[in-house]
PDB file of C-alpha atoms in Angstrom:
ATOM      1  CA  MET A 257       9.337 -18.963   0.890  1.00 94.00           C
ATOM      2  CA  ILE A 258       8.657 -21.958   3.351  1.00 96.00           C
ATOM      3  CA  ASP A 259       5.240 -22.576   4.684  1.00 95.00           C
ATOM      4  CA  ASP A 260       4.364 -18.774   4.110  1.00 92.00           C
ATOM      5  CA  ARG A 261       6.163 -18.152   7.354  1.00 95.00           C
ATOM      6  CA  VAL A 262       9.944 -18.086   6.730  1.00 97.00           C
ATOM      7  CA  ALA A 263      11.607 -16.388   3.738  1.00 98.00           C
ATOM      8  CA  ILE A 264      14.962 -17.509   2.530  1.00 98.00           C
ATOM      9  CA  ASP A 265      16.641 -14.291   1.237  1.00 98.00           C
ATOM     10  CA  ALA A 266      14.651 -11.168   0.466  1.00 98.00           C
ATOM     11  CA  GLY A 267      15.593  -9.926  -2.959  1.00 96.00           C
ATOM     12  CA  THR A 268      12.014  -9.711  -4.105  1.00 95.00           C
ATOM     13  CA  LEU A 269      10.189 -10.061  -0.813  1.00 96.00           C
ATOM     14  CA  ALA A 270       8.561  -6.678  -0.546  1.00 95.00           C
ATOM     15  CA  HIS A 271       6.540  -7.158  -3.865  1.00 92.00           C
ATOM     16  CA  ALA A 272       6.365 -11.079  -4.057  1.00 92.00           C
ATOM     17  CA  ALA A 273       4.804 -11.679  -0.693  1.00 92.00           C
ATOM     18  CA  THR A 274       1.008 -12.120  -0.615  1.00 92.00           C
ATOM     19  CA  ASP A 275      -1.125 -10.395   1.817  1.00 92.00           C
ATOM     20  CA  GLU A 276      -1.424 -13.686   3.846  1.00 92.00           C
ATOM     21  CA  MET A 277       2.322 -13.988   3.764  1.00 92.00           C
ATOM     22  CA  ARG A 278       2.708 -10.462   5.064  1.00 94.00           C
ATOM     23  CA  SER A 279       0.295 -11.134   7.877  1.00 94.00           C
ATOM     24  CA  ILE A 280       2.340 -14.195   9.220  1.00 95.00           C
ATOM     25  CA  LEU A 281       5.811 -14.056   7.864  1.00 97.00           C
ATOM     26  CA  ARG A 282       8.182 -12.688  10.666  1.00 97.00           C
ATOM     27  CA  ASP A 283      11.339 -14.530   9.991  1.00 98.00           C
ATOM     28  CA  VAL A 284      13.776 -13.879   7.049  1.00 98.00           C
ATOM     29  CA  VAL A 285      16.940 -15.858   6.735  1.00 98.00           C
ATOM     30  CA  LEU A 286      19.722 -14.535   4.682  1.00 98.00           C
ATOM     31  CA  THR A 287      22.512 -16.350   2.852  1.00 98.00           C
ATOM     32  CA  HIS A 288      24.673 -13.250   2.201  1.00 98.00           C
ATOM     33  CA  ALA A 289      24.401  -9.516   1.760  1.00 98.00           C
ATOM     34  CA  HIS A 290      24.517  -9.085  -1.977  1.00 98.00           C
ATOM     35  CA  LEU A 291      21.808  -6.657  -3.185  1.00 97.00           C
ATOM     36  CA  ASP A 292      19.831  -9.232  -5.182  1.00 96.00           C
ATOM     37  CA  HIS A 293      19.402 -11.275  -1.907  1.00 97.00           C
ATOM     38  CA  ILE A 294      18.484  -8.273   0.473  1.00 98.00           C
ATOM     39  CA  ALA A 295      16.965  -5.552  -1.760  1.00 97.00           C
ATOM     40  CA  GLY A 296      13.294  -6.336  -0.672  1.00 97.00           C
ATOM     41  CA  LEU A 297      14.022  -6.370   3.109  1.00 98.00           C
ATOM     42  CA  PRO A 298      14.025  -2.749   3.781  1.00 98.00           C
ATOM     43  CA  LEU A 299      10.780  -2.258   1.920  1.00 97.00           C
ATOM     44  CA  PHE A 300       9.060  -5.283   3.582  1.00 97.00           C
ATOM     45  CA  VAL A 301       9.691  -3.857   7.118  1.00 97.00           C
ATOM     46  CA  ASP A 302       8.782  -0.405   6.001  1.00 97.00           C
ATOM     47  CA  ASP A 303       5.405  -1.582   4.603  1.00 96.00           C
ATOM     48  CA  LEU A 304       4.517  -3.354   7.861  1.00 97.00           C
ATOM     49  CA  PHE A 305       6.090  -0.905  10.196  1.00 97.00           C
ATOM     50  CA  ALA A 306       2.916   0.482  11.817  1.00 96.00           C
ATOM     51  CA  SER A 307       1.107  -2.839  11.951  1.00 95.00           C
ATOM     52  CA  LEU A 308       3.734  -5.174  13.437  1.00 96.00           C
ATOM     53  CA  GLU A 309       2.740  -6.644  16.780  1.00 96.00           C
ATOM     54  CA  GLY A 310       6.207  -8.216  17.067  1.00 96.00           C
ATOM     55  CA  PRO A 311       9.536  -7.699  15.336  1.00 97.00           C
ATOM     56  CA  ILE A 312      10.546  -9.141  12.051  1.00 98.00           C
ATOM     57  CA  ARG A 313      13.432 -11.310  12.977  1.00 98.00           C
ATOM     58  CA  VAL A 314      16.428 -11.332  10.408  1.00 98.00           C
ATOM     59  CA  HIS A 315      18.641 -14.534  10.885  1.00 98.00           C
ATOM     60  CA  ALA A 316      22.041 -14.188   9.333  1.00 98.00           C
ATOM     61  CA  SER A 317      25.774 -14.577   9.988  1.00 98.00           C
ATOM     62  CA  PRO A 318      27.540 -11.720  11.981  1.00 98.00           C
ATOM     63  CA  GLU A 319      29.155 -10.576   8.792  1.00 98.00           C
ATOM     64  CA  VAL A 320      25.841 -10.153   6.936  1.00 98.00           C
ATOM     65  CA  ILE A 321      24.193  -8.431   9.893  1.00 98.00           C
ATOM     66  CA  GLU A 322      27.277  -6.143  10.124  1.00 98.00           C
ATOM     67  CA  VAL A 323      26.880  -5.179   6.412  1.00 98.00           C
ATOM     68  CA  LEU A 324      23.107  -4.450   6.884  1.00 98.00           C
ATOM     69  CA  GLU A 325      23.637  -2.096   9.825  1.00 98.00           C
ATOM     70  CA  ARG A 326      26.659  -0.420   8.167  1.00 97.00           C
ATOM     71  CA  ASP A 327      25.474  -0.112   4.589  1.00 98.00           C
ATOM     72  CA  VAL A 328      21.759  -0.388   4.475  1.00 98.00           C
ATOM     73  CA  PHE A 329      19.935   0.449   7.569  1.00 98.00           C
ATOM     74  CA  ASN A 330      22.290   3.330   8.366  1.00 97.00           C
ATOM     75  CA  TRP A 331      19.962   6.280   8.091  1.00 97.00           C
ATOM     76  CA  SER A 332      21.520   7.351   4.820  1.00 97.00           C
ATOM     77  CA  VAL A 333      20.410   4.570   2.590  1.00 97.00           C
ATOM     78  CA  TYR A 334      17.303   3.525   4.838  1.00 97.00           C
ATOM     79  CA  PRO A 335      16.256   4.083   8.469  1.00 97.00           C
ATOM     80  CA  CYS A 336      17.882   1.990  11.114  1.00 97.00           C
ATOM     81  CA  PHE A 337      14.842  -0.111  12.063  1.00 98.00           C
ATOM     82  CA  SER A 338      16.624  -1.819  14.743  1.00 97.00           C
ATOM     83  CA  GLU A 339      16.561   1.419  16.633  1.00 97.00           C
ATOM     84  CA  LEU A 340      12.994   2.134  16.017  1.00 97.00           C
ATOM     85  CA  THR A 341       9.647   0.948  17.691  1.00 97.00           C
ATOM     86  CA  ASN A 342       5.966   1.283  16.944  1.00 97.00           C
ATOM     87  CA  ASP A 343       3.145   1.237  19.298  1.00 96.00           C
ATOM     88  CA  HIS A 344       3.718  -2.509  20.060  1.00 97.00           C
ATOM     89  CA  GLY A 345       7.569  -2.435  20.489  1.00 97.00           C
ATOM     90  CA  ASN A 346      10.497  -3.390  18.339  1.00 97.00           C
ATOM     91  CA  VAL A 347      10.132  -3.714  14.646  1.00 98.00           C
ATOM     92  CA  LEU A 348      13.314  -5.349  13.503  1.00 98.00           C
ATOM     93  CA  GLU A 349      15.530  -7.819  15.481  1.00 98.00           C
ATOM     94  CA  TYR A 350      18.700  -9.539  14.386  1.00 98.00           C
ATOM     95  CA  VAL A 351      19.414 -13.287  15.268  1.00 98.00           C
ATOM     96  CA  SER A 352      23.068 -14.292  14.676  1.00 98.00           C
ATOM     97  CA  LEU A 353      23.685 -17.709  13.115  1.00 98.00           C
ATOM     98  CA  THR A 354      26.833 -19.720  13.547  1.00 98.00           C
ATOM     99  CA  ALA A 355      28.025 -21.954  10.774  1.00 96.00           C
ATOM    100  CA  ASN A 356      27.348 -25.624  11.404  1.00 97.00           C
ATOM    101  CA  GLU A 357      25.266 -24.904  14.515  1.00 98.00           C
ATOM    102  CA  SER A 358      21.468 -25.580  14.144  1.00 98.00           C
ATOM    103  CA  ALA A 359      19.109 -22.915  15.219  1.00 98.00           C
ATOM    104  CA  SER A 360      15.381 -22.618  15.665  1.00 98.00           C
ATOM    105  CA  VAL A 361      13.626 -20.259  13.123  1.00 98.00           C
ATOM    106  CA  ALA A 362       9.957 -20.285  13.552  1.00 97.00           C
ATOM    107  CA  HIS A 363       8.848 -23.908  13.178  1.00 97.00           C
ATOM    108  CA  LEU A 364      11.948 -24.946  11.452  1.00 98.00           C
ATOM    109  CA  GLU A 365      15.510 -26.107  12.430  1.00 98.00           C
ATOM    110  CA  ILE A 366      18.018 -24.511  10.207  1.00 98.00           C
ATOM    111  CA  THR A 367      21.840 -25.193   9.949  1.00 98.00           C
ATOM    112  CA  PRO A 368      24.102 -22.800   8.100  1.00 98.00           C
ATOM    113  CA  VAL A 369      26.992 -24.128   6.075  1.00 98.00           C
ATOM    114  CA  ASN A 370      29.623 -22.124   4.658  1.00 97.00           C
ATOM    115  CA  VAL A 371      29.802 -22.028   0.901  1.00 98.00           C
ATOM    116  CA  ASN A 372      32.197 -20.511  -1.742  1.00 97.00           C
ATOM    117  CA  HIS A 373      31.062 -17.041  -2.837  1.00 97.00           C
ATOM    118  CA  LYS A 374      32.808 -13.763  -3.179  1.00 95.00           C
ATOM    119  CA  ILE A 375      31.705 -12.537   0.168  1.00 97.00           C
ATOM    120  CA  PRO A 376      30.891 -14.597   3.409  1.00 96.00           C
ATOM    121  CA  THR A 377      27.898 -16.731   2.415  1.00 98.00           C
ATOM    122  CA  THR A 378      26.161 -19.627   3.802  1.00 98.00           C
ATOM    123  CA  GLY A 379      23.892 -22.380   2.440  1.00 98.00           C
ATOM    124  CA  PHE A 380      21.436 -24.083   4.765  1.00 98.00           C
ATOM    125  CA  VAL A 381      20.068 -27.469   5.744  1.00 98.00           C
ATOM    126  CA  ILE A 382      16.442 -26.914   6.672  1.00 98.00           C
ATOM    127  CA  SER A 383      14.051 -29.327   8.488  1.00 98.00           C
ATOM    128  CA  ASP A 384      10.583 -29.156   9.965  1.00 97.00           C
ATOM    129  CA  GLY A 385      11.099 -32.436  11.732  1.00 95.00           C
ATOM    130  CA  ASN A 386       9.575 -34.459   9.049  1.00 96.00           C
ATOM    131  CA  ARG A 387      11.123 -33.154   5.872  1.00 97.00           C
ATOM    132  CA  THR A 388      14.643 -31.936   5.136  1.00 98.00           C
ATOM    133  CA  ILE A 389      16.050 -29.855   2.244  1.00 98.00           C
ATOM    134  CA  ALA A 390      19.335 -28.262   1.507  1.00 98.00           C
ATOM    135  CA  LEU A 391      20.001 -24.992  -0.293  1.00 98.00           C
ATOM    136  CA  THR A 392      23.405 -23.898  -1.476  1.00 98.00           C
ATOM    137  CA  GLY A 393      22.779 -20.173  -1.901  1.00 96.00           C
ATOM    138  CA  ASP A 394      25.190 -18.568  -4.251  1.00 98.00           C
ATOM    139  CA  THR A 395      28.288 -20.571  -4.663  1.00 98.00           C
ATOM    140  CA  ALA A 396      31.220 -21.795  -6.859  1.00 97.00           C
ATOM    141  CA  GLU A 397      32.862 -25.127  -6.101  1.00 96.00           C
ATOM    142  CA  VAL A 398      32.344 -26.422  -2.453  1.00 95.00           C
ATOM    143  CA  SER A 399      33.434 -29.288  -0.323  1.00 93.00           C
ATOM    144  CA  ASP A 400      32.063 -28.621   3.193  1.00 93.00           C
ATOM    145  CA  PHE A 401      28.596 -28.262   1.980  1.00 97.00           C
ATOM    146  CA  TRP A 402      28.624 -31.731   0.333  1.00 98.00           C
ATOM    147  CA  GLU A 403      30.272 -33.343   3.385  1.00 97.00           C
ATOM    148  CA  THR A 404      27.435 -31.868   5.506  1.00 97.00           C
ATOM    149  CA  VAL A 405      24.701 -32.921   3.137  1.00 98.00           C
ATOM    150  CA  ASN A 406      25.897 -36.394   2.239  1.00 98.00           C
ATOM    151  CA  VAL A 407      25.811 -37.637   5.901  1.00 97.00           C
ATOM    152  CA  LEU A 408      22.088 -36.844   6.287  1.00 97.00           C
ATOM    153  CA  GLY A 409      20.044 -39.847   6.710  1.00 95.00           C
ATOM    154  CA  ARG A 410      17.360 -38.415   4.577  1.00 94.00           C
ATOM    155  CA  LEU A 411      17.235 -35.363   2.264  1.00 98.00           C
ATOM    156  CA  ASP A 412      13.939 -34.588   0.411  1.00 98.00           C
ATOM    157  CA  ALA A 413      15.202 -31.883  -2.007  1.00 98.00           C
ATOM    158  CA  LEU A 414      18.379 -30.050  -2.942  1.00 98.00           C
ATOM    159  CA  LEU A 415      18.290 -26.524  -4.276  1.00 98.00           C
ATOM    160  CA  ILE A 416      21.533 -25.528  -5.926  1.00 98.00           C
ATOM    161  CA  GLU A 417      22.483 -22.336  -7.813  1.00 98.00           C
ATOM    162  CA  CYS A 418      23.580 -22.191 -11.591  1.00 98.00           C
ATOM    163  CA  ALA A 419      24.004 -18.435 -12.474  1.00 98.00           C
ATOM    164  CA  PHE A 420      25.731 -18.291 -15.841  1.00 98.00           C
ATOM    165  CA  PRO A 421      25.936 -20.267 -19.133  1.00 98.00           C
ATOM    166  CA  ASN A 422      29.003 -22.337 -19.910  1.00 98.00           C
ATOM    167  CA  GLU A 423      30.314 -19.637 -22.343  1.00 98.00           C
ATOM    168  CA  MET A 424      30.506 -17.185 -19.453  1.00 98.00           C
ATOM    169  CA  ALA A 425      32.801 -19.639 -17.279  1.00 97.00           C
ATOM    170  CA  GLU A 426      35.262 -16.818 -16.835  1.00 97.00           C
ATOM    171  CA  LEU A 427      32.784 -14.468 -15.362  1.00 97.00           C
ATOM    172  CA  ALA A 428      31.399 -17.292 -13.210  1.00 98.00           C
ATOM    173  CA  GLU A 429      34.807 -18.080 -11.879  1.00 97.00           C
ATOM    174  CA  VAL A 430      35.645 -14.484 -10.874  1.00 97.00           C
ATOM    175  CA  SER A 431      32.249 -13.891  -9.272  1.00 97.00           C
ATOM    176  CA  HIS A 432      32.169 -17.427  -7.587  1.00 98.00           C
ATOM    177  CA  HIS A 433      29.120 -18.804  -9.375  1.00 98.00           C
ATOM    178  CA  LEU A 434      28.263 -21.998 -11.261  1.00 98.00           C
ATOM    179  CA  THR A 435      27.751 -22.757 -14.919  1.00 98.00           C
ATOM    180  CA  PRO A 436      25.913 -26.059 -16.110  1.00 98.00           C
ATOM    181  CA  ARG A 437      29.296 -27.553 -16.745  1.00 98.00           C
ATOM    182  CA  LEU A 438      30.493 -26.780 -13.157  1.00 98.00           C
ATOM    183  CA  LEU A 439      27.019 -27.776 -11.755  1.00 98.00           C
ATOM    184  CA  ASN A 440      27.586 -31.114 -13.292  1.00 97.00           C
ATOM    185  CA  ASP A 441      30.953 -31.483 -11.601  1.00 97.00           C
ATOM    186  CA  GLN A 442      29.581 -30.470  -8.267  1.00 97.00           C
ATOM    187  CA  LEU A 443      26.506 -32.807  -8.481  1.00 97.00           C
ATOM    188  CA  ALA A 444      29.122 -35.746  -8.951  1.00 96.00           C
ATOM    189  CA  LYS A 445      29.841 -35.144  -5.187  1.00 97.00           C
ATOM    190  CA  PHE A 446      26.242 -35.373  -4.153  1.00 97.00           C
ATOM    191  CA  GLY A 447      25.535 -38.530  -2.097  1.00 97.00           C
ATOM    192  CA  HIS A 448      21.775 -38.835  -2.383  1.00 97.00           C
ATOM    193  CA  PRO A 449      21.175 -40.376  -5.899  1.00 94.00           C
ATOM    194  CA  ASN A 450      17.375 -40.353  -5.615  1.00 95.00           C
ATOM    195  CA  CYS A 451      16.886 -37.005  -4.233  1.00 97.00           C
ATOM    196  CA  PRO A 452      15.080 -34.300  -6.387  1.00 98.00           C
ATOM    197  CA  ILE A 453      17.428 -31.536  -7.389  1.00 98.00           C
ATOM    198  CA  TYR A 454      16.212 -28.003  -8.295  1.00 98.00           C
ATOM    199  CA  VAL A 455      18.218 -25.346 -10.015  1.00 98.00           C
ATOM    200  CA  VAL A 456      17.825 -21.797  -8.575  1.00 97.00           C
ATOM    201  CA  ASN A 457      19.342 -18.334  -8.856  1.00 96.00           C
ATOM    202  CA  ILE A 458      19.784 -18.297 -12.598  1.00 97.00           C
ATOM    203  CA  LYS A 459      20.667 -14.804 -13.816  1.00 96.00           C
ATOM    204  CA  PRO A 460      17.431 -13.667 -15.695  1.00 95.00           C
ATOM    205  CA  ILE A 461      19.149 -12.523 -18.802  1.00 96.00           C
ATOM    206  CA  TYR A 462      20.859 -15.882 -19.266  1.00 97.00           C
ATOM    207  CA  ARG A 463      17.826 -17.942 -18.156  1.00 97.00           C
ATOM    208  CA  GLU A 464      17.121 -19.642 -21.553  1.00 97.00           C
ATOM    209  CA  PRO A 465      20.669 -20.781 -22.441  1.00 98.00           C
ATOM    210  CA  VAL A 466      21.345 -21.822 -18.904  1.00 98.00           C
ATOM    211  CA  ILE A 467      18.089 -23.926 -18.960  1.00 98.00           C
ATOM    212  CA  ARG A 468      19.019 -25.357 -22.321  1.00 98.00           C
ATOM    213  CA  GLN A 469      22.449 -26.403 -21.230  1.00 98.00           C
ATOM    214  CA  ILE A 470      21.093 -27.968 -17.948  1.00 97.00           C
ATOM    215  CA  GLU A 471      18.628 -30.018 -19.900  1.00 96.00           C
ATOM    216  CA  GLU A 472      21.593 -31.230 -22.101  1.00 97.00           C
ATOM    217  CA  LEU A 473      23.269 -32.555 -19.069  1.00 95.00           C
ATOM    218  CA  ASN A 474      20.368 -35.179 -18.800  1.00 94.00           C
ATOM    219  CA  ILE A 475      20.939 -35.575 -14.939  1.00 95.00           C
ATOM    220  CA  LYS A 476      18.493 -37.783 -13.102  1.00 91.00           C
ATOM    221  CA  HIS A 477      15.863 -36.079 -11.009  1.00 96.00           C
ATOM    222  CA  LEU A 478      17.144 -32.499 -11.903  1.00 97.00           C
ATOM    223  CA  SER A 479      14.834 -29.749 -12.934  1.00 96.00           C
ATOM    224  CA  VAL A 480      14.556 -25.940 -12.825  1.00 97.00           C
ATOM    225  CA  LEU A 481      12.647 -24.356  -9.913  1.00 96.00           C
ATOM    226  CA  GLU A 482       9.681 -22.624 -11.360  1.00 93.00           C
ATOM    227  CA  VAL A 483       8.896 -19.068  -9.947  1.00 88.00           C
ATOM    228  CA  GLY A 484       5.430 -18.890  -8.500  1.00 87.00           C
ATOM    229  CA  LYS A 485       5.056 -22.713  -8.008  1.00 93.00           C
ATOM    230  CA  THR A 486       4.183 -24.305  -4.791  1.00 94.00           C
ATOM    231  CA  TYR A 487       6.445 -27.303  -4.082  1.00 96.00           C
ATOM    232  CA  GLU A 488       5.517 -29.934  -1.420  1.00 94.00           C
ATOM    233  CA  TRP A 489       7.961 -32.407  -0.126  1.00 92.00           C
TER     234      TRP A 489
END
């Protein structure tokens, strides 16, 4: 959640958003269409349906939008909110994002960058004009992402995934995720040596061993993003 106004992915959005966030958050940016990244979106729209005075805008690649319309908002799994209105008008609107092209999302400028996951997935470079952060989303080894990030004149934070412990490297490989060992290899490509690095998207059941193995790497400026904590850059 950025400035309580923009959500990056929506796996837990419906129950994690505060009342204040619900009142102002109208932009959701999706990295990809796996369930743990979209599960809260239908419920979030549903909860606010009657009170919305303007649509919730879902910003995503055309491939992700196609999956949402075909497999989620299809009247079988959930209502097709893009076809529905309330007393104020539309309640859900899609905004297509193109890789490597910046787009305005609320008060932010967001640039999608393709990453290496099992299905079409993008990471993002996100700026409010003063601060810039980068987020990998779910990914395995990448090159384009680092090429994009490394040429930035300023980067205030990097959020990078690390889903599985080292002993599950085979599963990480077939599902296109990182382990602490693979994370270490990827960060060797990172060109901002003084930038804070935060690990995200750890599989909950493996959280303790992943954190322990990350700590053993002893990488400068690296920590695990804490759920529920507010970060300022």
